mmCIF file of N, CA and C in Angstrom:
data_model
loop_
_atom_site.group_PDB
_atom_site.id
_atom_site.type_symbol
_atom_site.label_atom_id
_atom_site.label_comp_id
_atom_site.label_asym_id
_atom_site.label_seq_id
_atom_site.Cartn_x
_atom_site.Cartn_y
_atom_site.Cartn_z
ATOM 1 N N UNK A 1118 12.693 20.549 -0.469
ATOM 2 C CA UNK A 1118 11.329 20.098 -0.321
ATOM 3 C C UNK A 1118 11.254 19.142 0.867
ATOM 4 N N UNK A 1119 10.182 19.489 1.203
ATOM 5 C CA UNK A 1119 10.064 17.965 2.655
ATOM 6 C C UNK A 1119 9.166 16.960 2.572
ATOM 7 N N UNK A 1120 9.328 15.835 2.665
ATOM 8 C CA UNK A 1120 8.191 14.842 1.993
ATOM 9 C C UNK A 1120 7.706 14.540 3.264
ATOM 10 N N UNK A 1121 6.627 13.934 3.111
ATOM 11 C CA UNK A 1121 5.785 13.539 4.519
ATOM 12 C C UNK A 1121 5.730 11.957 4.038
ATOM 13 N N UNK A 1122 5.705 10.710 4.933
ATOM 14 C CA UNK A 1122 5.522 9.479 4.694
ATOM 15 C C UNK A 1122 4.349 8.992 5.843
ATOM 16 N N UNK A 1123 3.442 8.191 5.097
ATOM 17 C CA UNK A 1123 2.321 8.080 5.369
ATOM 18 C C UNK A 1123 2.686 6.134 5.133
ATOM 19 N N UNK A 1124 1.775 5.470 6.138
ATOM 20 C CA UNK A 1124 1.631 4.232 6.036
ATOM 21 C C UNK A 1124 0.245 3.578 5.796
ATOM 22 N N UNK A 1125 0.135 2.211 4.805
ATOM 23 C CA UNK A 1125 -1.105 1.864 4.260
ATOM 24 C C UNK A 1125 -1.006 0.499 4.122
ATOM 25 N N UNK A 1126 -2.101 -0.172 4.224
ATOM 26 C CA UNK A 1126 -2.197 -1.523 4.039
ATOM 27 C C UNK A 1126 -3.272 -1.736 3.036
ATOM 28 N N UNK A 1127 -2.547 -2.371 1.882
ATOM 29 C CA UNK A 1127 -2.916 -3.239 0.455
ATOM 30 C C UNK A 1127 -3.881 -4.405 1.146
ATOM 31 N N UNK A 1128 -4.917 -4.723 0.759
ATOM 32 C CA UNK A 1128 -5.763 -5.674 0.361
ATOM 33 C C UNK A 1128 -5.881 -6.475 -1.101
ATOM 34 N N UNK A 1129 -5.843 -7.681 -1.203
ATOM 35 C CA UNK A 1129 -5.994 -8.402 -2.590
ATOM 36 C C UNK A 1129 -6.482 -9.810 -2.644
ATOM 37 N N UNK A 1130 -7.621 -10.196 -3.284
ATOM 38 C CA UNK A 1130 -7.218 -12.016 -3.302
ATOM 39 C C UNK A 1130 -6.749 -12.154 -4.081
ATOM 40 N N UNK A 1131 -5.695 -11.127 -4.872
ATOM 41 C CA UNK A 1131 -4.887 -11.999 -6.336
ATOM 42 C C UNK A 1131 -3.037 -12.364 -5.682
ATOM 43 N N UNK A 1132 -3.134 -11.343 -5.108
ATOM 44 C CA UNK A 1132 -1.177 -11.349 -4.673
ATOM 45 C C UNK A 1132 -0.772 -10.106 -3.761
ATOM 46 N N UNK A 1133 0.315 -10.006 -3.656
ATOM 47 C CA UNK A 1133 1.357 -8.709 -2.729
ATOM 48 C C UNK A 1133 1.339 -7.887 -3.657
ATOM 49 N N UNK A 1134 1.379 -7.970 -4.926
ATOM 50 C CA UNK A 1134 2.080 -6.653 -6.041
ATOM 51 C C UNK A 1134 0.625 -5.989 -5.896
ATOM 52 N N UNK A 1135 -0.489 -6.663 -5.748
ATOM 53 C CA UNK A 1135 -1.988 -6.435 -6.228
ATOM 54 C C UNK A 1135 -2.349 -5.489 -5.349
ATOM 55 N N UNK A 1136 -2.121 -6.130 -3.944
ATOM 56 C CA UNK A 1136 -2.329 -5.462 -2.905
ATOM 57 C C UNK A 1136 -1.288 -4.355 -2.348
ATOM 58 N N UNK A 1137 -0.185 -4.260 -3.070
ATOM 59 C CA UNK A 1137 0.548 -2.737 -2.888
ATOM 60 C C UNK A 1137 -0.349 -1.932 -3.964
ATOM 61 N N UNK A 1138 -0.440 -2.335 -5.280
ATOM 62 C CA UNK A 1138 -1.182 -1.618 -6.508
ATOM 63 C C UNK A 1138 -2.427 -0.923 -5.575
ATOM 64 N N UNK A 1139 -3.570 -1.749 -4.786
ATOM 65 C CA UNK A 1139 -4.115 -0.972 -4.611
ATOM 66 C C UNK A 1139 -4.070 -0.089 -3.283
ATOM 67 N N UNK A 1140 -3.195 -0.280 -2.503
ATOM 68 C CA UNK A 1140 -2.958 0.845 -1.756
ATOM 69 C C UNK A 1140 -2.783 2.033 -2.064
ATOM 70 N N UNK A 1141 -1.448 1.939 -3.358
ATOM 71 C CA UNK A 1141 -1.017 3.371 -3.954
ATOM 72 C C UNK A 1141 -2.279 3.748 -4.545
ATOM 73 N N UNK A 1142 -3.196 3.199 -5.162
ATOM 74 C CA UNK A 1142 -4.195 3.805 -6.140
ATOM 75 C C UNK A 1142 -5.567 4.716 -5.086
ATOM 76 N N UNK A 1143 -5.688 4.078 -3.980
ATOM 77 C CA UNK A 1143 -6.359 4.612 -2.842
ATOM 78 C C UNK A 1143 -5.459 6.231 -2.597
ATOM 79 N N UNK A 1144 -4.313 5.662 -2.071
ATOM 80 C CA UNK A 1144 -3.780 6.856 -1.499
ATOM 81 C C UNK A 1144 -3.451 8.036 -3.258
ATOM 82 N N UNK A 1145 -3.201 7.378 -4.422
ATOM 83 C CA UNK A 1145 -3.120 8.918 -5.665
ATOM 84 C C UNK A 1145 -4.719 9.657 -5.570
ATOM 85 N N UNK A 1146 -6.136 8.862 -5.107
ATOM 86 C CA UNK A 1146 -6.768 9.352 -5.159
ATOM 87 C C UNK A 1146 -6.684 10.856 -4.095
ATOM 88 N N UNK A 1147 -6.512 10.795 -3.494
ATOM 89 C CA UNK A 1147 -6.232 11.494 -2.311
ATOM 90 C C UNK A 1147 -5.394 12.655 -1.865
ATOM 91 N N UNK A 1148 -4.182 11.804 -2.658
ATOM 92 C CA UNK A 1148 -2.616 12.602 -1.860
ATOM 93 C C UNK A 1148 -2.036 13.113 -3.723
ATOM 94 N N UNK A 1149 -1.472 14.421 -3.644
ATOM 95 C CA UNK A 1149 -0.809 14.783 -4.455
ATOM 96 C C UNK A 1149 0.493 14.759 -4.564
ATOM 97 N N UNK A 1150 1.240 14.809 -5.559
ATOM 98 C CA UNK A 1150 2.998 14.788 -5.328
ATOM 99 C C UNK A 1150 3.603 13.379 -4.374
ATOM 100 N N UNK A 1151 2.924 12.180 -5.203
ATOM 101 C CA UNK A 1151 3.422 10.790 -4.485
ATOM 102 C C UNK A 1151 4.751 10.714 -5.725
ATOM 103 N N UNK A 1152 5.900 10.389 -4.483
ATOM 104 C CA UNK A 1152 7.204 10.468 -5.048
ATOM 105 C C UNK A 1152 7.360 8.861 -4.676
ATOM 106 N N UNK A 1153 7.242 8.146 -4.451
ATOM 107 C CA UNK A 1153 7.455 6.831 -3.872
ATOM 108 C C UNK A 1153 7.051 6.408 -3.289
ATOM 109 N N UNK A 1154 7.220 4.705 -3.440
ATOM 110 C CA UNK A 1154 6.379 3.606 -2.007
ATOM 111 C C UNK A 1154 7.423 2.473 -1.912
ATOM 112 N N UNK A 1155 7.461 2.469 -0.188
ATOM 113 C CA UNK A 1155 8.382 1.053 0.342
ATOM 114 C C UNK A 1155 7.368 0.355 0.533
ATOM 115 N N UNK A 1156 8.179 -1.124 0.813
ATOM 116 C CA UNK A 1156 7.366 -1.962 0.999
ATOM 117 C C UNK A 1156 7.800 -2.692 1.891
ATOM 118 N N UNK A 1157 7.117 -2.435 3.474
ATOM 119 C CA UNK A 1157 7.223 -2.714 4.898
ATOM 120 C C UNK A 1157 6.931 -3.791 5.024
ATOM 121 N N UNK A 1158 5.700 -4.821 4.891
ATOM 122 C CA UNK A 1158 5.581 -6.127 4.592
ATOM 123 C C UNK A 1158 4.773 -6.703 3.994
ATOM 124 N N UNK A 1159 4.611 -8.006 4.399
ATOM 125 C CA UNK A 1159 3.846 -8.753 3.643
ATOM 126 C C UNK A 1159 2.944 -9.547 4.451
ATOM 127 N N UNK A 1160 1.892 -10.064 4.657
ATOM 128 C CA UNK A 1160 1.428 -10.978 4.877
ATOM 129 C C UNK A 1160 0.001 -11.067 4.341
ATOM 130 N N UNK A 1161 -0.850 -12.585 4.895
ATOM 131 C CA UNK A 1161 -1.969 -12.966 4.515
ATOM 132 C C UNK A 1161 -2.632 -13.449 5.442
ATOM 133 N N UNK A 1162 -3.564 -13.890 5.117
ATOM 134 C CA UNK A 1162 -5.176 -14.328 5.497
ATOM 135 C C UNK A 1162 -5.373 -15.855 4.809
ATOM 136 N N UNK A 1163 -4.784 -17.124 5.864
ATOM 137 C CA UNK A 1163 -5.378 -18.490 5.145
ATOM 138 C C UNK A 1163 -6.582 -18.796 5.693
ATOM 139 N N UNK A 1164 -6.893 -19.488 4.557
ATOM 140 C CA UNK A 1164 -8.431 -20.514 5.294
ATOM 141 C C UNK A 1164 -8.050 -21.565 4.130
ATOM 142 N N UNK A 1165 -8.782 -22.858 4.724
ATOM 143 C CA UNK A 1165 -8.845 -24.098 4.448
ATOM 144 C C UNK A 1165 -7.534 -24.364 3.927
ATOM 145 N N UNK A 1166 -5.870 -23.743 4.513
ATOM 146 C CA UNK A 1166 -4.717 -24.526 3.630
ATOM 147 C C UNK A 1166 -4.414 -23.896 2.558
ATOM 148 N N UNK A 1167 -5.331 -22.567 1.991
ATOM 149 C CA UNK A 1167 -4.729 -21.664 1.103
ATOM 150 C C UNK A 1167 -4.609 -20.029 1.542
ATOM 151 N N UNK A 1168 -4.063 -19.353 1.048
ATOM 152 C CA UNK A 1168 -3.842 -17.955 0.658
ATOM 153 C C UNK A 1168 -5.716 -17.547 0.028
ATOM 154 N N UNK A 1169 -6.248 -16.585 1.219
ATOM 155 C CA UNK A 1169 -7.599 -16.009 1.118
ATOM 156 C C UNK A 1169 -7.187 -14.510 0.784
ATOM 157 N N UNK A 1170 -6.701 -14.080 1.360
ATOM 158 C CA UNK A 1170 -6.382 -12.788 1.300
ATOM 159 C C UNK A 1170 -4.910 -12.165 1.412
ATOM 160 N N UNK A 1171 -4.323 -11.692 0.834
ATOM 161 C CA UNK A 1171 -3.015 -10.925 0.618
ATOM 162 C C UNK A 1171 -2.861 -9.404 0.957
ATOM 163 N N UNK A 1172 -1.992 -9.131 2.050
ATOM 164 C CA UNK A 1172 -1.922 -7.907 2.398
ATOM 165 C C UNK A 1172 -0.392 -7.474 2.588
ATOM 166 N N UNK A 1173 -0.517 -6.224 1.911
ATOM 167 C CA UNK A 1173 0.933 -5.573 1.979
ATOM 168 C C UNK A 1173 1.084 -4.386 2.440
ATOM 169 N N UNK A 1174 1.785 -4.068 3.574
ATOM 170 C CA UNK A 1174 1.861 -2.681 4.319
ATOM 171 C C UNK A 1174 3.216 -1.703 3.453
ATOM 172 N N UNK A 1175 2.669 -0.589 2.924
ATOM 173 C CA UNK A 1175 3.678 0.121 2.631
ATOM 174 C C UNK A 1175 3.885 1.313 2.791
ATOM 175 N N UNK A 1176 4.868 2.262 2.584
ATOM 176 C CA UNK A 1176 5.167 3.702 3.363
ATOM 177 C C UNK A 1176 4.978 4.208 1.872
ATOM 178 N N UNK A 1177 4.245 5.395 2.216
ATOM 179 C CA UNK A 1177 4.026 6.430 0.982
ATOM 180 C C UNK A 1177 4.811 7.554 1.126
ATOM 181 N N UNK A 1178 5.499 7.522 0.245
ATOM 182 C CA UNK A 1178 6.073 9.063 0.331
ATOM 183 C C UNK A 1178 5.687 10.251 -0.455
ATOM 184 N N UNK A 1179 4.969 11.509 -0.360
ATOM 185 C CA UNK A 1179 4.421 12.852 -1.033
ATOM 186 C C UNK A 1179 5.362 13.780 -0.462
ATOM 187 N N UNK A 1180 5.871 14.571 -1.492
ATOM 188 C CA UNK A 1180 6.033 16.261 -1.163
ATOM 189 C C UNK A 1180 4.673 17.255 -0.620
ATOM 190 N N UNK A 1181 5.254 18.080 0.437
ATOM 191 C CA UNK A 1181 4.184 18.691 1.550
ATOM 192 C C UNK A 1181 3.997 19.874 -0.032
ATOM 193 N N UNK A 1182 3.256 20.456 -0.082
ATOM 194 C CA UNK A 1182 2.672 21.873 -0.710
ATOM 195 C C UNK A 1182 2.581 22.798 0.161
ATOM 196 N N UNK A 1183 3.888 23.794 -0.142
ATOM 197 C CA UNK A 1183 3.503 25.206 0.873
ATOM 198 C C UNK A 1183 2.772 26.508 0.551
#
């Protein structure tokens, strides 16, 4: 089988896990045969001295359908 890997960036104001959660949930809408997700990085969005926004870039991996 050959998987194709696709890259996505998580949005969250709760955390990193939040904002991988909803990347993958964007991309199951979408993509069939998701076999896995890395997790490329991390970062955020401060204002006033805190954590506003949380973002996590990760690689999706799906099997192609022939």
């Amino acid at each position: 089988m050959t998987v194709k890997v696709i890259e996505l960036v998580g949005n969250s104001s709760e955390s990193w896990e939040d904002a991988a959660q909803n990347a993958l949930a964007d991309a199951d809408e979408t993509l069939e045969n998701i076999s896995g997700i890395e997790i490329v990085s991390q970062t955020a969005d401060v204002e006033n001295g805190e954590i506003d926004q949380y973002r996590t870039t990760v690689h999706v991996s799906f099997g192609l359908q022939r």
